[in-house]
Tab-separated table of C-alpha atoms in Angstrom:
chain	number	residue	atom	x	y	z
T	1	SER	CA	33.725	-54.200	22.155
T	2	PRO	CA	34.810	-55.952	25.241
T	3	GLY	CA	38.213	-55.095	26.492
T	4	ASP	CA	38.105	-51.518	25.140
T	5	PHE	CA	38.700	-49.847	28.537
T	6	ARG	CA	36.373	-47.049	27.511
T	7	PHE	CA	34.261	-45.464	30.451
T	8	SER	CA	30.569	-46.482	30.631
T	9	ASP	CA	28.278	-43.640	28.842
T	10	VAL	CA	24.961	-46.018	29.908
T	11	PRO	CA	23.000	-43.802	32.264
T	12	LYS	CA	22.568	-45.754	35.661
T	13	PRO	CA	19.194	-45.526	37.618
T	14	GLU	CA	18.780	-44.697	40.932
T	15	GLY	CA	19.733	-47.029	43.451
T	16	TYR	CA	22.363	-48.691	41.035
T	17	LEU	CA	24.715	-50.994	42.786
T	18	HIS	CA	28.369	-49.537	41.500
T	19	THR	CA	30.209	-51.279	44.118
T	20	TYR	CA	29.532	-53.297	47.513
T	21	ARG	CA	29.856	-49.930	49.322
T	22	ASP	CA	26.608	-49.202	47.775
T	23	LEU	CA	24.769	-51.633	49.959
T	24	GLY	CA	22.704	-50.860	52.808
T	25	ARG	CA	18.933	-51.553	52.264
T	26	PRO	CA	17.267	-54.172	54.102
T	27	GLU	CA	16.890	-56.151	50.964
T	28	HIS	CA	20.590	-56.358	50.317
T	29	VAL	CA	21.335	-58.622	52.935
T	30	ASN	CA	18.687	-61.181	51.592
T	31	MET	CA	20.098	-60.378	48.114
T	32	LEU	CA	23.784	-61.469	49.150
T	33	GLU	CA	22.448	-64.672	50.937
T	34	GLN	CA	20.466	-65.768	47.668
T	35	LEU	CA	23.641	-65.016	45.654
T	36	LEU	CA	25.615	-67.036	48.237
T	37	ASP	CA	23.386	-70.161	48.111
T	38	GLY	CA	23.398	-69.924	44.120
T	39	ILE	CA	27.005	-70.051	44.032
T	40	HIS	CA	26.970	-73.181	46.207
T	41	ARG	CA	23.881	-74.654	43.880
T	42	HIS	CA	26.171	-73.726	40.943
T	43	LEU	CA	29.025	-75.182	41.951
T	44	ARG	CA	27.379	-78.673	43.175
T	45	GLY	CA	26.352	-78.395	39.469
T	46	LEU	CA	29.928	-78.088	38.199
T	47	PHE	CA	31.969	-80.639	40.584
T	48	ASP	CA	31.138	-83.540	42.634
T	49	GLY	CA	30.548	-83.559	46.127
T	50	ASP	CA	34.380	-85.091	47.147
T	51	PHE	CA	35.805	-82.312	45.109
T	52	LEU	CA	33.957	-79.652	46.798
T	53	GLN	CA	34.766	-80.919	50.171
T	54	THR	CA	38.375	-80.052	49.768
T	55	ALA	CA	38.209	-77.160	47.164
T	56	GLU	CA	39.209	-73.715	48.323
T	57	ILE	CA	36.517	-71.747	47.249
T	58	SER	CA	36.430	-67.770	47.842
T	59	ALA	CA	33.800	-65.448	46.671
T	60	GLY	CA	33.589	-61.649	47.134
T	61	PHE	CA	33.914	-58.157	45.598
T	62	HIS	CA	36.486	-55.439	45.332
T	63	TYR	CA	36.548	-51.906	45.968
T	64	PRO	CA	37.563	-49.611	44.462
T	65	VAL	CA	36.590	-50.857	41.053
T	66	ARG	CA	38.102	-49.330	37.847
T	67	THR	CA	35.420	-46.739	37.117
T	68	GLN	CA	35.307	-48.004	33.251
T	69	TYR	CA	33.549	-51.062	35.189
T	70	SER	CA	31.439	-49.413	37.631
T	71	THR	CA	29.020	-52.255	38.275
T	72	MET	CA	29.257	-54.279	41.222
T	73	HIS	CA	30.339	-57.842	40.272
T	74	LEU	CA	31.235	-61.183	42.030
T	75	GLN	CA	34.367	-62.675	41.697
T	76	VAL	CA	34.287	-66.430	42.671
T	77	ARG	CA	37.907	-68.361	42.554
T	78	VAL	CA	37.987	-72.427	43.182
T	79	ASN	CA	41.490	-73.360	44.109
T	80	ASN	CA	42.808	-69.886	42.618
T	81	GLY	CA	43.465	-68.128	46.244
T	82	SER	CA	41.417	-65.716	47.782
T	83	VAL	CA	39.626	-62.772	46.468
T	84	CYS	CA	40.900	-61.174	49.326
T	85	ARG	CA	44.895	-60.434	48.506
T	86	ASP	CA	47.226	-57.928	50.336
T	87	ASP	CA	46.040	-55.359	48.324
T	88	GLY	CA	43.143	-54.248	51.105
T	89	ARG	CA	40.671	-54.181	48.203
T	90	GLY	CA	38.578	-57.473	48.579
T	91	VAL	CA	35.747	-58.576	50.810
T	92	LEU	CA	34.439	-62.290	51.093
T	93	ILE	CA	30.682	-62.211	50.778
T	94	GLY	CA	30.147	-63.907	54.146
T	95	ASP	CA	32.058	-61.132	55.993
T	96	LEU	CA	30.020	-58.590	53.537
T	97	ILE	CA	26.662	-60.225	54.779
T	98	SER	CA	27.916	-60.207	58.417
T	99	GLN	CA	28.819	-56.552	58.335
T	100	LEU	CA	25.648	-55.484	57.117
T	101	LYS	CA	23.719	-57.725	59.402
T	102	GLU	CA	25.418	-55.957	62.311
T	103	ASP	CA	25.044	-52.270	60.886
T	104	ARG	CA	23.456	-51.681	57.837
T	105	GLU	CA	24.371	-48.342	57.322
T	106	THR	CA	28.154	-49.448	57.718
T	107	PHE	CA	28.960	-48.144	54.224
T	108	ARG	CA	26.760	-45.186	54.336
T	109	ALA	CA	28.513	-43.563	57.425
T	110	ASP	CA	31.833	-44.208	55.932
T	111	LYS	CA	33.292	-43.849	59.241
T	112	ARG	CA	36.596	-46.522	58.525
T	113	VAL	CA	39.600	-45.342	56.611
T	114	LEU	CA	39.896	-47.571	54.104
T	115	ASN	CA	43.767	-48.654	52.977
T	116	TYR	CA	44.368	-50.236	49.890
T	117	LYS	CA	47.053	-50.841	47.212
T	118	VAL	CA	45.653	-50.176	43.417
T	119	THR	CA	47.189	-50.368	40.111
T	120	GLU	CA	48.508	-47.172	38.378
T	121	ASN	CA	45.068	-46.727	36.169
T	122	VAL	CA	42.850	-47.061	39.203
T	123	LYS	CA	44.960	-44.443	41.196
T	124	VAL	CA	44.635	-42.065	38.076
T	125	SER	CA	40.807	-42.836	37.920
T	126	LEU	CA	40.435	-42.389	41.663
T	127	LEU	CA	42.828	-38.954	41.525
T	128	ALA	CA	40.564	-37.471	38.481
T	129	ALA	CA	37.083	-38.348	40.190
T	130	ALA	CA	38.737	-36.573	43.601
T	131	ASN	CA	39.914	-33.662	41.323
T	132	GLN	CA	36.415	-33.477	39.463
T	133	TYR	CA	34.739	-33.231	42.909
T	134	LYS	CA	37.032	-30.643	44.039
T	135	VAL	CA	35.768	-28.589	40.804
T	136	GLU	CA	32.420	-29.013	41.521
T	137	HIS	CA	32.631	-28.216	45.167
T	138	ALA	CA	34.819	-25.262	45.157
T	139	SER	CA	33.581	-24.302	48.630
T	140	VAL	CA	35.222	-27.404	50.409
T	141	ASN	CA	38.768	-27.180	51.322
T	142	PRO	CA	41.012	-28.776	48.792
T	143	GLU	CA	42.921	-30.292	51.415
T	144	ARG	CA	40.040	-32.122	52.827
T	145	ILE	CA	39.328	-33.689	49.015
T	146	ILE	CA	43.057	-34.902	48.121
T	147	HIS	CA	45.964	-35.202	50.685
T	148	GLN	CA	49.169	-36.495	49.616
T	149	THR	CA	50.614	-38.132	52.274
T	150	SER	CA	53.853	-39.319	50.748
T	151	GLU	CA	55.201	-40.054	47.408
T	152	LEU	CA	52.381	-41.894	45.688
T	153	THR	CA	50.142	-42.251	48.580
T	154	TYR	CA	47.009	-40.274	49.188
T	155	HIS	CA	44.129	-39.707	51.563
T	156	LEU	CA	41.051	-39.096	49.551
T	157	GLY	CA	37.518	-38.016	50.979
T	158	THR	CA	35.860	-35.207	52.503
T	159	GLY	CA	36.066	-36.263	56.193
T	160	GLU	CA	39.100	-35.342	58.716
T	161	LYS	CA	42.110	-36.053	57.524
T	162	HIS	CA	43.152	-39.232	59.528
T	163	GLN	CA	46.764	-39.352	60.732
T	164	GLN	CA	48.025	-41.898	62.563
T	165	LYS	CA	49.635	-41.263	66.001
T	166	SER	CA	53.121	-42.444	66.631
T	167	ASP	CA	53.406	-44.731	69.774
T	168	ASP	CA	54.999	-41.859	71.843
T	169	GLU	CA	51.973	-39.596	70.954
T	170	GLU	CA	49.577	-42.603	71.467
T	171	ALA	CA	51.156	-43.310	74.962
T	172	SER	CA	50.944	-39.639	76.042
T	173	THR	CA	46.921	-39.277	74.641
T	174	GLU	CA	46.271	-42.453	76.791
T	175	SER	CA	48.371	-40.900	79.854
T	176	GLN	CA	46.582	-37.315	79.638
T	177	ASP	CA	43.219	-39.428	79.234
T	178	LYS	CA	43.746	-41.265	82.639
T	179	GLU	CA	44.627	-38.197	84.355
T	180	ASN	CA	41.663	-36.374	83.236
T	181	LYS	CA	39.427	-39.103	84.576
T	182	GLU	CA	41.352	-39.083	87.602
T	183	GLU	CA	41.112	-35.427	88.115
T	184	GLU	CA	36.952	-36.016	87.533
T	185	ALA	CA	36.772	-39.017	89.784
T	186	VAL	CA	38.290	-36.474	92.514
T	187	LYS	CA	36.288	-33.569	92.151
T	188	PRO	CA	33.915	-33.007	94.841
T	189	SER	CA	30.233	-32.664	93.775
């Protein structure tokens, strides 16, 4: 029944879109553009042109989604704030189209660190998934899968741990890089 918050036990086919981070094939940009056109057509059918000219319309996706709703779904808000709030989880459909046009592999490459705030049940779901991965991939250093950076703050993933440098460390690194370049410039060939 709707709202029972159970995990989906429906098998998903190959290529299933769980979240917007599963996008990356050439047809996905076309699909998103058609979806955006469809949103505008649908809203024109609901509201008159004068209203739409002044309305604040926000359409996009969230990541991570709750695992029990592991299907990519679009949110459209009309005069009800942005899909992208201060939690860092939202992406507007227009921005998503631009990102994929610029680099279709942007999400598959997984080079960007994503920082976002999540509710406790999403955090529990993410930690459970990371722990399951840790069990299934015992050869991977556990610190690379789950690293607690502070109370209630975690870094999840199998990539390198991303640590922010302090301003002093950043200045020291920049200074060392500059010195290295100057030394290379004065070396005789």
